[in-house]
Every structure is written in C-alpha cells, then in structure tokens.
Coordinates of C-alpha atoms and ligand atoms in Angstrom, one line a residue:
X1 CA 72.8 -15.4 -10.8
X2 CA 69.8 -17.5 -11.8
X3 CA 70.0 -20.8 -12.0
X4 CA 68.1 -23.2 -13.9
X5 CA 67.4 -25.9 -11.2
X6 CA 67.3 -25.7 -7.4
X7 CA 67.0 -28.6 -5.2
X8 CA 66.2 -28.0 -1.5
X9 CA 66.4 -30.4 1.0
X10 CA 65.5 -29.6 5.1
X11 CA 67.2 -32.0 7.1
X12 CA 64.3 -31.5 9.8
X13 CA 61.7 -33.0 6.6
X14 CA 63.5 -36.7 7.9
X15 CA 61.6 -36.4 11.4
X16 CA 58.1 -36.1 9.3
X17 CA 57.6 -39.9 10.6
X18 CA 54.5 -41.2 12.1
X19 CA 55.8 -44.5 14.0
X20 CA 58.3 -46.9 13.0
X21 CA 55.1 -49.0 11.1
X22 CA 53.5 -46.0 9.4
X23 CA 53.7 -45.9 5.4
X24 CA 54.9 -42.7 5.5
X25 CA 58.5 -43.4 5.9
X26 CA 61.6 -40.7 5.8
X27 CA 63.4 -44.0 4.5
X28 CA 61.8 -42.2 0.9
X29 CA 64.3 -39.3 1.1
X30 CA 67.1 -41.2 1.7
X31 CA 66.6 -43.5 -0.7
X32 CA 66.1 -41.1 -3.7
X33 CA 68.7 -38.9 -2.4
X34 CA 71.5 -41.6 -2.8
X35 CA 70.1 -42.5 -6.3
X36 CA 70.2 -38.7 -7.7
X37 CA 74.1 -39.3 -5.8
X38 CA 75.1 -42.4 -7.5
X39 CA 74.3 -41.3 -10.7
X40 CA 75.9 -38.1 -10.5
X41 CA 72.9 -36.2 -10.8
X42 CA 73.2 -34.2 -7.0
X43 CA 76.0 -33.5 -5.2
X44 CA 75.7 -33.4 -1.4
X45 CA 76.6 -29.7 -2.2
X46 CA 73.5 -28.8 -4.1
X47 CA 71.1 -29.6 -1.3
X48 CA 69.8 -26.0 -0.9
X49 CA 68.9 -25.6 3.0
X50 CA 65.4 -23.3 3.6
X51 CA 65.4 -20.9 5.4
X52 CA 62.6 -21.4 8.0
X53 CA 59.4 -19.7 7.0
X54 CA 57.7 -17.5 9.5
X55 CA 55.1 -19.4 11.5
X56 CA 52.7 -16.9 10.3
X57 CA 52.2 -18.2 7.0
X58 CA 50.7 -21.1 8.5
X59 CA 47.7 -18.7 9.1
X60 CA 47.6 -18.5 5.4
X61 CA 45.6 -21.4 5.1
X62 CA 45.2 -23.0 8.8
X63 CA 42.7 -22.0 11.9
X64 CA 44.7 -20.9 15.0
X65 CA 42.8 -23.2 17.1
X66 CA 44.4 -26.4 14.9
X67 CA 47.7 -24.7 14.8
X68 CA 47.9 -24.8 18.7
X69 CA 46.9 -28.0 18.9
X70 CA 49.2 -29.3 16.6
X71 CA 52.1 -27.1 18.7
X72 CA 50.8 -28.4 22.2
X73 CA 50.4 -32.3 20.6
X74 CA 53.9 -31.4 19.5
X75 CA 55.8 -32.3 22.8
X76 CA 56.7 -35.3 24.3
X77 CA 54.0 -35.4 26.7
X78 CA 51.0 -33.7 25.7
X79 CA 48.5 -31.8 28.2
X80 CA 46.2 -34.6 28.6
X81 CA 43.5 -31.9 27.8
X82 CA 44.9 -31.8 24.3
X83 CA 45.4 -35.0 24.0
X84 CA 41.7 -35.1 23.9
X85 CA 41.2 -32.5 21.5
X86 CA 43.1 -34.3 19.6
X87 CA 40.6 -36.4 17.7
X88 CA 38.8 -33.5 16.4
X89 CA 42.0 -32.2 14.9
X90 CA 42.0 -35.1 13.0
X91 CA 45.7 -36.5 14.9
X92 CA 44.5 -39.5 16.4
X93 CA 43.6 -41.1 13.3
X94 CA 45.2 -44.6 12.7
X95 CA 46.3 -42.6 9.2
X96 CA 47.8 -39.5 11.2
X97 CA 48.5 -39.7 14.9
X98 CA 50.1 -36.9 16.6
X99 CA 53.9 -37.9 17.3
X100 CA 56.7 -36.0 19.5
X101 CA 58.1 -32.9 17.1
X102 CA 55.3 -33.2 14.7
X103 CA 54.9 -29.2 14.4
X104 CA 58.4 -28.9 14.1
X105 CA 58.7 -31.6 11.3
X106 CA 55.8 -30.6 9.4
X107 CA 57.2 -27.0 9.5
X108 CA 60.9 -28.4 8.1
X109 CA 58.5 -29.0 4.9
X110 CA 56.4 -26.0 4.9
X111 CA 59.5 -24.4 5.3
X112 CA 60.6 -26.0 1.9
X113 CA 58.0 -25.4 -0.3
X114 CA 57.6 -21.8 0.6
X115 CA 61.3 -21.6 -0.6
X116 CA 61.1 -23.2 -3.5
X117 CA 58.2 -20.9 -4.4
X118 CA 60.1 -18.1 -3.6
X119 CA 63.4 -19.3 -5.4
X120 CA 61.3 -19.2 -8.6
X121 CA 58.7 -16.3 -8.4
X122 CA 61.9 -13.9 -7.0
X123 CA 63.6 -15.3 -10.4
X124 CA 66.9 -16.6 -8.5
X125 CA 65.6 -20.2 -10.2
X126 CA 63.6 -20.9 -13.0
X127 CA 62.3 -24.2 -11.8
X128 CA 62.5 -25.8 -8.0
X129 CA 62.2 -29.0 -6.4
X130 CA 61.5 -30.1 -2.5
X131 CA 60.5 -34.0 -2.7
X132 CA 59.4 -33.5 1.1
X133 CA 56.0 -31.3 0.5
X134 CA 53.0 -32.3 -1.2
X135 CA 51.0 -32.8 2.1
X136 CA 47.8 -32.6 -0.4
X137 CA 45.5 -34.0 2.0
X138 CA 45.9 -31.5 5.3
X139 CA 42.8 -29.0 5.9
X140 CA 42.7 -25.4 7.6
X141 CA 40.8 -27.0 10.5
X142 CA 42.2 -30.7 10.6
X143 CA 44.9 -33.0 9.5
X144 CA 44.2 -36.2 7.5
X145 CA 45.1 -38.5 5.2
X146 CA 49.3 -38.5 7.1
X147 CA 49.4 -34.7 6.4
X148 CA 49.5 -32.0 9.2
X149 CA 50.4 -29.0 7.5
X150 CA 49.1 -28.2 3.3
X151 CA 52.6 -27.0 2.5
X152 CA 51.7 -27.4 -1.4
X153 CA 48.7 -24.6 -0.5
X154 CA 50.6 -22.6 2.2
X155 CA 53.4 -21.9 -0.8
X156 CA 50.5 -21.6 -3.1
X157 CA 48.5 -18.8 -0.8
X158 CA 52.4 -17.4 -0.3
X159 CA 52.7 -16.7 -4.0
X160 CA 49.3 -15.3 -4.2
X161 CA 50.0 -12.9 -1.8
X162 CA 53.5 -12.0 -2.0
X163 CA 53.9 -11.5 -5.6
X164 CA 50.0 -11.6 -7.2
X165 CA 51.4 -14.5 -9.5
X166 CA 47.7 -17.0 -11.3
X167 CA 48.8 -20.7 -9.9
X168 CA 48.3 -23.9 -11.7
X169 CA 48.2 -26.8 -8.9
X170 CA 49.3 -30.1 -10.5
X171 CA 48.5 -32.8 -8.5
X172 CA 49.1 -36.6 -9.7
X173 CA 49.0 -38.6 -6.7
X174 CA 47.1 -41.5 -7.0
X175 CA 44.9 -39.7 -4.4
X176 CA 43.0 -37.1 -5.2
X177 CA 44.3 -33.5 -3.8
X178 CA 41.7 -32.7 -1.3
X179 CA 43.1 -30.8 0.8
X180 CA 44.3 -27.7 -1.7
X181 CA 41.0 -27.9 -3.8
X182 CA 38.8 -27.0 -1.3
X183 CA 41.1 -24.4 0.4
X184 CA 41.3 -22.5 -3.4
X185 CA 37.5 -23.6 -4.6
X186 CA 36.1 -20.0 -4.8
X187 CA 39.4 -18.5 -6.2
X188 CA 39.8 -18.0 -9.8
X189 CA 43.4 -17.3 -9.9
X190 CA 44.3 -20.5 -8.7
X191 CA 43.3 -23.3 -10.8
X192 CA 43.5 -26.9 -8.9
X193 CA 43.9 -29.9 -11.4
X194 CA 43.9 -33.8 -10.1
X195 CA 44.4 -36.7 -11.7
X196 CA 43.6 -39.6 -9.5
X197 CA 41.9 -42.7 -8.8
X198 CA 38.6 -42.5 -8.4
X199 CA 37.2 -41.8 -4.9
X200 CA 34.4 -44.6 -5.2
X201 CA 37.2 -47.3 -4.2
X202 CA 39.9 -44.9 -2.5
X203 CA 40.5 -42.4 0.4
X204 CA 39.2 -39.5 0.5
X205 CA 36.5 -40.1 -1.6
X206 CA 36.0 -37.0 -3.1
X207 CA 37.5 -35.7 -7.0
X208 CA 34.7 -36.0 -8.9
X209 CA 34.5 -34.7 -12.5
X210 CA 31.3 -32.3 -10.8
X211 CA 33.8 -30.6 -8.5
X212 CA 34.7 -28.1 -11.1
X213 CA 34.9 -25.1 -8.3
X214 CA 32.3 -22.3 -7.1
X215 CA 31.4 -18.9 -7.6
X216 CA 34.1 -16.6 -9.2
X217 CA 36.1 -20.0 -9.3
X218 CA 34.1 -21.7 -10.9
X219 CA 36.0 -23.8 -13.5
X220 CA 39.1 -23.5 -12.2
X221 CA 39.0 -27.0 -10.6
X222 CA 39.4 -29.5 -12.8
X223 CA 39.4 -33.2 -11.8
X224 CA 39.8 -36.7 -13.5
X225 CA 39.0 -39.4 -11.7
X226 CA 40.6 -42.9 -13.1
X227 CA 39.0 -46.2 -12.8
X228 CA 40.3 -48.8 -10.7
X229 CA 43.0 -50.8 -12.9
X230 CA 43.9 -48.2 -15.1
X231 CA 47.4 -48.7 -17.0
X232 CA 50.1 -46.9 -18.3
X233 CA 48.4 -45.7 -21.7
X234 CA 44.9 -45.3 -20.3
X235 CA 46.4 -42.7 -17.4
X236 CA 48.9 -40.8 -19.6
X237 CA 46.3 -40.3 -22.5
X238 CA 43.7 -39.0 -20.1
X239 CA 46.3 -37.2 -18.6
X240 CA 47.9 -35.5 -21.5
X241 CA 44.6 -34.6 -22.9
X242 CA 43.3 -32.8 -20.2
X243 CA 46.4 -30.9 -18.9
X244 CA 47.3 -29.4 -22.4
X245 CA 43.7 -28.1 -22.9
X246 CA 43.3 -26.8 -18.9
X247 CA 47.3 -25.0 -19.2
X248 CA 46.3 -23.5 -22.1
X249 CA 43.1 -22.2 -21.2
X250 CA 43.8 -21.0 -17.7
X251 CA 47.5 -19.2 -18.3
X252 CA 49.3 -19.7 -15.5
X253 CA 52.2 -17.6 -14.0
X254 CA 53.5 -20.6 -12.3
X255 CA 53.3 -24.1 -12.0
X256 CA 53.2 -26.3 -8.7
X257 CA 53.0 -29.9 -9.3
X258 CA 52.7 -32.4 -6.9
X259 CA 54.4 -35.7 -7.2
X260 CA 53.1 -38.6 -5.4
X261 CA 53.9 -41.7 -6.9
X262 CA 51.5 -44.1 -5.6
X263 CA 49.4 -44.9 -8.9
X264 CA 52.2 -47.5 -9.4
X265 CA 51.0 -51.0 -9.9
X266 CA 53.4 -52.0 -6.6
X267 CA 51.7 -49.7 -4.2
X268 CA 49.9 -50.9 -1.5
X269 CA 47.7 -48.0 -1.1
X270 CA 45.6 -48.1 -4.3
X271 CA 44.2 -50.1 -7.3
X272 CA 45.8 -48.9 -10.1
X273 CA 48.3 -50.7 -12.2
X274 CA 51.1 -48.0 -13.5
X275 CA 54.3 -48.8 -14.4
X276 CA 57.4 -46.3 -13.7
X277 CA 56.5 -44.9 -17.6
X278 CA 54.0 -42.6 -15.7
X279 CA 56.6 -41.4 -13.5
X280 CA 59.2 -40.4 -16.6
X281 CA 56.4 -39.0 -19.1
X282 CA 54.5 -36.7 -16.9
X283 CA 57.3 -34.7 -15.1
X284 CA 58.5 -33.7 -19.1
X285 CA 54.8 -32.9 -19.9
X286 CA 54.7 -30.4 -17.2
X287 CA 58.4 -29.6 -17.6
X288 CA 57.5 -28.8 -21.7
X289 CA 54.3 -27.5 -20.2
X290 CA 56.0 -24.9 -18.1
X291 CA 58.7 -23.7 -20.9
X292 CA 55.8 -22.6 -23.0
X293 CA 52.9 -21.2 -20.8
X294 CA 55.0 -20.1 -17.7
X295 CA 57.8 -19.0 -18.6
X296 CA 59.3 -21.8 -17.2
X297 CA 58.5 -20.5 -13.7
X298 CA 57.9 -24.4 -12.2
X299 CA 58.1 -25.8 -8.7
X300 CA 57.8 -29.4 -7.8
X301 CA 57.1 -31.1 -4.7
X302 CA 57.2 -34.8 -3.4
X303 CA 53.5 -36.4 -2.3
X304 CA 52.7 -40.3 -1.7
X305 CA 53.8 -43.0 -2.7
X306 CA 54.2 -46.1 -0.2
X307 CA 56.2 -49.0 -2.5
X308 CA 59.4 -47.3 -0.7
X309 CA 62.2 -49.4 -1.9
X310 CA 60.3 -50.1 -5.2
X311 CA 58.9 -47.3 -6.9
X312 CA 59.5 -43.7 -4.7
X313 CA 63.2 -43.4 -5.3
X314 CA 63.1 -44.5 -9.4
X315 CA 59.8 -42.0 -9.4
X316 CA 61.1 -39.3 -7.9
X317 CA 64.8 -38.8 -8.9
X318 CA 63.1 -38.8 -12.4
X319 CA 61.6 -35.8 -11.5
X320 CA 65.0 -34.1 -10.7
X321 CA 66.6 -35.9 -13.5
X322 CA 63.8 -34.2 -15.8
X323 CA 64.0 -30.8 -14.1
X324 CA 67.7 -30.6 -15.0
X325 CA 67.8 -31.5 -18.3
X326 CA 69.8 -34.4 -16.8
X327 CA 71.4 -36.8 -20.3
X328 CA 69.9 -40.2 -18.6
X329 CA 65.9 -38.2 -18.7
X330 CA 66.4 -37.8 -22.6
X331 CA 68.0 -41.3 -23.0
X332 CA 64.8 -42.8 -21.0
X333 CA 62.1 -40.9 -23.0
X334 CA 62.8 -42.7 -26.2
X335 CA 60.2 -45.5 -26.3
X336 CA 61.4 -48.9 -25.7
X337 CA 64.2 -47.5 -23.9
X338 CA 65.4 -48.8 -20.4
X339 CA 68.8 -48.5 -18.4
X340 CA 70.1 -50.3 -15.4
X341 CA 70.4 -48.2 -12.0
X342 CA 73.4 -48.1 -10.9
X343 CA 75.1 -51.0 -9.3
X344 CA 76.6 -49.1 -6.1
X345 CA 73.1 -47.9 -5.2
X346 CA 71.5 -51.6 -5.9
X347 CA 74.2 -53.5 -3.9
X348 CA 73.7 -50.9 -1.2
X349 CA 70.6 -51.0 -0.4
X350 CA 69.6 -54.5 -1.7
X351 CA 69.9 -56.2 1.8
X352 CA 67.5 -53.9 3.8
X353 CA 64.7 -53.8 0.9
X354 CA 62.1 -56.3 2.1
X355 CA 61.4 -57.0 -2.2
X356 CA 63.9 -57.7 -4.8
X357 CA 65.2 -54.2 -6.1
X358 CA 64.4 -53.3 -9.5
X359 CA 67.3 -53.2 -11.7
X360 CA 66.4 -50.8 -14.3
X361 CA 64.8 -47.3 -14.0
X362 CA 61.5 -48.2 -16.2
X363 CA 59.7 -51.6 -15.4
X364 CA 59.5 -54.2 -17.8
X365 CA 55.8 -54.5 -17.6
X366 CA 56.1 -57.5 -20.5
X367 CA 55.2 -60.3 -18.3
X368 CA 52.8 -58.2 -15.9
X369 CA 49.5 -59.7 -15.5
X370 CA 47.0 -58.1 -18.4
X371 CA 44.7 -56.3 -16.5
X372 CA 40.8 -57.5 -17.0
X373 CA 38.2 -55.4 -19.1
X374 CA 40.9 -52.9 -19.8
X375 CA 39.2 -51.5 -22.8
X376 CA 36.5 -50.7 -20.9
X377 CA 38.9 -49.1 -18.5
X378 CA 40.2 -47.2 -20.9
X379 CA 37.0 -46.4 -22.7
X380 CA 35.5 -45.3 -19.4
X381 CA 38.7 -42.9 -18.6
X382 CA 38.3 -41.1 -22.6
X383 CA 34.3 -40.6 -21.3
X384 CA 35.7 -39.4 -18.0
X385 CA 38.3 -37.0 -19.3
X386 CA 36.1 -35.6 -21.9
X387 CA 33.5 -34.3 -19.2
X388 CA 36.6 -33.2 -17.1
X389 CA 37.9 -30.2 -19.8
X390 CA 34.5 -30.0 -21.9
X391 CA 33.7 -26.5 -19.9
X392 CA 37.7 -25.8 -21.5
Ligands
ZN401 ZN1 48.6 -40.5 -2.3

C-alpha cells in the first residue's frame, strides 16, 4: 500500500529540551500537533512511530570522538573529565549546553528523519513529514547553533548510500543551513540550497552567494542570503526565482526541505519581517516542485523557529496541511484569503501563551509597521538572487 502522506512523530523528540529557559522548546510539537487535531487534519492514529535507527548511521556524518562525548554528557552526572571536553564539542555553549538524555533525545529525531527518508525512497510514501528534525546547524565534530545531531544530513547521507538516490536539500530557515552544506560541499549529487538572512547580522555568519561548493561539487550549493527587513514579497520572489531555476537544473531524485519558521516578523531570533504568507506559499512551491521533478518523492522536516505560541504551530501545520492536499491549504492559497483557527485550539491554549493568540492562520500584516528603505531591500535581494543561480 502506498500512501500519499506519512506523518511520523517520536515521542522521545519531546525530551529534545535544553532547560526550561532555552528557545528551543518541545512546547512547539505540542502545540502544532493539537492544531493539525482540531482541525481534523491528524488523527492521534496517524502519528507514525520510527523505528529507531541504528546508532551507526550517526557515523555517517559524525566523528566517534563527538559521538562519545555526547553519549557520556548524556547522563545525569557526567565524568567530570567529560564535562571538560565538553566545550570543544561545542555543548557548553549558552546556545547548546549538554542536558541529562541529550543523546537519547537527539537520536528520537535522527531516528525520524531517517524514516521518513526511508518511507519515501522504499516507495511505501510518496511524501513524509517529521516536524522534529531539521537540526541544520550540528557538525561532524561539534554541536552548535541548539543542534547535537544533523539529522537532515544523517537521512541525507542514508539515502545516498542505501539507495544511490541525487538529493535536493531545501533549507528555509531564517538561518542559514550550515551544518549540511559543509558536510555535502565536495559532493555533486547532493545539491544544498539556503534561503536565509544574511550572515552579516545573524548566527552563523556564513551563506554567502560565493559558497557555491568545491571541486566535483562545485555548483551544487546554492545560497541566497536576504537583507535584514526583508518582507513577504521581497523573500518569496527571490525565493521562487531561484528554486525553480536550481530544481530544474540539478534533477533531483528527492527532495528534503527543511522548515524552520523563524523569518517571521514575531521571532525573536532574527531581523526579518515575514508574515505567515511565507509559511503557506513555500511548502506548495516545493510540494508543486516535487510532483514534477521528483516524482513526488518529498520529505519534510521541522527546523527553527522561536515565536512558539505565535508563529511555529500556524507555520508548521501548513506544511502538513499542504503535504496532504488538505481543503483548508487550497482555500488559504487564494490571495486575499484568510480563515479563523479554530476556536477549541484558541480557547485552549489562550491562557498559557504569554502574547495574544492569533486568530486566523495568515496574519493581517495591514496595519504592520512599513518597513524602512524596502525598495532597496528588495532591489538588493533581485541583485542577490541573480548572482545566486547565474552559474544555473
Ligand atoms: Zn533558524
């Protein structure tokens, strides 16, 4: 039986949590997850549980001295000789401190990914989703930026290996997608795309339209930095443009897009103004994107995004709600349009938000601030994206 959509879910992804102050909050998973419930979109039932992936596909992309560490940082007390080692891991970092269970956590999402990327390449799903992964920023030798494990390269290495399959990376975090662009830099079958804000003003500094990849894969990074302030129209066009011509040219067997949703004018975490538009039109670009260069073979996974209440549950159950050719995605692509979220979901949750819930899925950006020198932005963005795909 194929089936169009899977949605996988590891209940072990929830324990992926720094400290009780840390951005990266499980609270994101929850919340989407009773969204995608309330409006009927995801049963309790269609959670797919991973099985968990062999620890040796961690070697894939990581250096057996940093897995042990991470394993030995892991327990409740940690050797205080590790616990010394741990800086040059990169876990003592205000960003990503080493917690109680963090292997086991951070292999609850590699876990995920490497499922969903076997749902699809073994053809038992055309298109898979696991909101947990997207750890962009984690490197073979060190984690950063909150990630431990790279489970979007892990799955990406996985499907090189296992089935031989070209990989376009999708990455549209407002950060740019470090981590899995250096580890596939020299490969020309997997092509690594970022959309981002630039790294002058934001972590991790790097995603510059120069990094275009080296040696044999050479060209098969692509990367388009966006100014500070960028809005809706300025990131989809440069968007849009740029991913049509680098699908096309590369020829992917599969996509793998990651999700984070923390271009959005609410996060805390970056400088660009988005509204939830972004959020709806990209997942249907890469969606349409998939149905005619992949075959449809497409697998999603989660990233940033650190406006919890706000913007990650909205941004993310559009992704589902897109994957499934779900009535409410169609009804919410038509411009101008907008729908209320559903009332059980806003009255539930309403209390504990620190901000006033939004009560529609798109944002009525009407009476938001206009943004200073945005056609500059914007002209700055079309010069950017132009040098991004002119090797294309
Ligand atoms: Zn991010």
């Amino acid at each position: 039986m194929t089936a169009n959509a899977v949605f996988i879910h590891h209940p072990g992804a929830a324990r992926y949590q720094f400290n009780v102050d840390h951005p990266f909050h499980p609270h994101r998973l929850t919340l989407t997850l009773d969204l995608l419930e309330a409006v009927g979109a995801l049963g309790t039932e269609d959670r797919m549980v991973p099985e968990p992936a062999d620890e040796s596909l961690l070697s894939l992309i990581h250096r057996e001295d940093y897995i042990e560490a991470v394993k030995q940082l892991s327990s409740v007390k940690p050797d205080p000789e590790w616990v010394l080692q741990a800086e040059r891991y990169g876990l003592r970092s205000e960003d990503t401190p080493f917690f109680p269970g963090m292997h086991e956590a951070a292999m609850a999402v590699v876990s995920g990914s490497v499922y969903a990327a076997d749902q699809v390449m073994s053809g038992k799903a055309l298109h898979a989703y696991h909101m947990a992964g997207g750890l962009h920023h984690a490197f073979p030798d060190r984690g950063s930026g909150f990630c431990v494990y790279n489970d979007a390269a892990i799955a990406i290495s996985h499907i090189r290996e296992h089935y031989g399959a070209r990989v376009l990376y999708i990455d549209t975090d407002v950060h740019h997608g470090d981590g899995v662009q250096w580890t596939f830099y020299n490969d020309p079958e997997v092509c690594t795309y970022s959309i981002h804000e630039t790294g002058k003003f934001l972590f991790p500094g790097t995603g510059y339209v120069y990094e275009r990849g080296n040696e044999l894969g050479r060209g098969a990074t692509v990367n388009v930095p966006v100014e500070p302030y960028t809005e809706d129209d300025s990131w989809l066009e440069s968007f849009q443009t740029s991913i049509e011509k680098v699908t096309a040219a590369f020829k992917p067997d599969i996509i793998v897009s990651q999700h984070g949703c923390d271009a959005h004018a609410y996060d805390p975490l970056s400088h660009t103004h988005c509204s939830m538009r972004i959020y709806q039109a990209m997942p249907a670009i890469i969606h349409r994107l998939a149905h005619q260069h992949t075959g449809g073979r497409w697998m999603a996974v989660g990233g940033g995004g650190y406006d919890v209440w706000r913007v990650v549950p909205r941004a993310w159950a559009l992704v589902w709600l897109e994957m499934t050719g779900h009535p409410l995605s169609a009804r919410l692509a038509v411009e101008g349009a907008n729908e209320a979220l559903p009332e059980s979901w806003l009255s539930h949750w309403s209390s504990l938000s620190p901000d006033e819930l939004p009560a529609c899925w798109l944002d009525d950006t009407s009476n938001w601030p206009a943004m200073p020198r945005r056609t500059e932005i914007e002209e700055k963005n079309r010069q950017t994206t132009l040098l991004a795909i002119q090797e294309h």
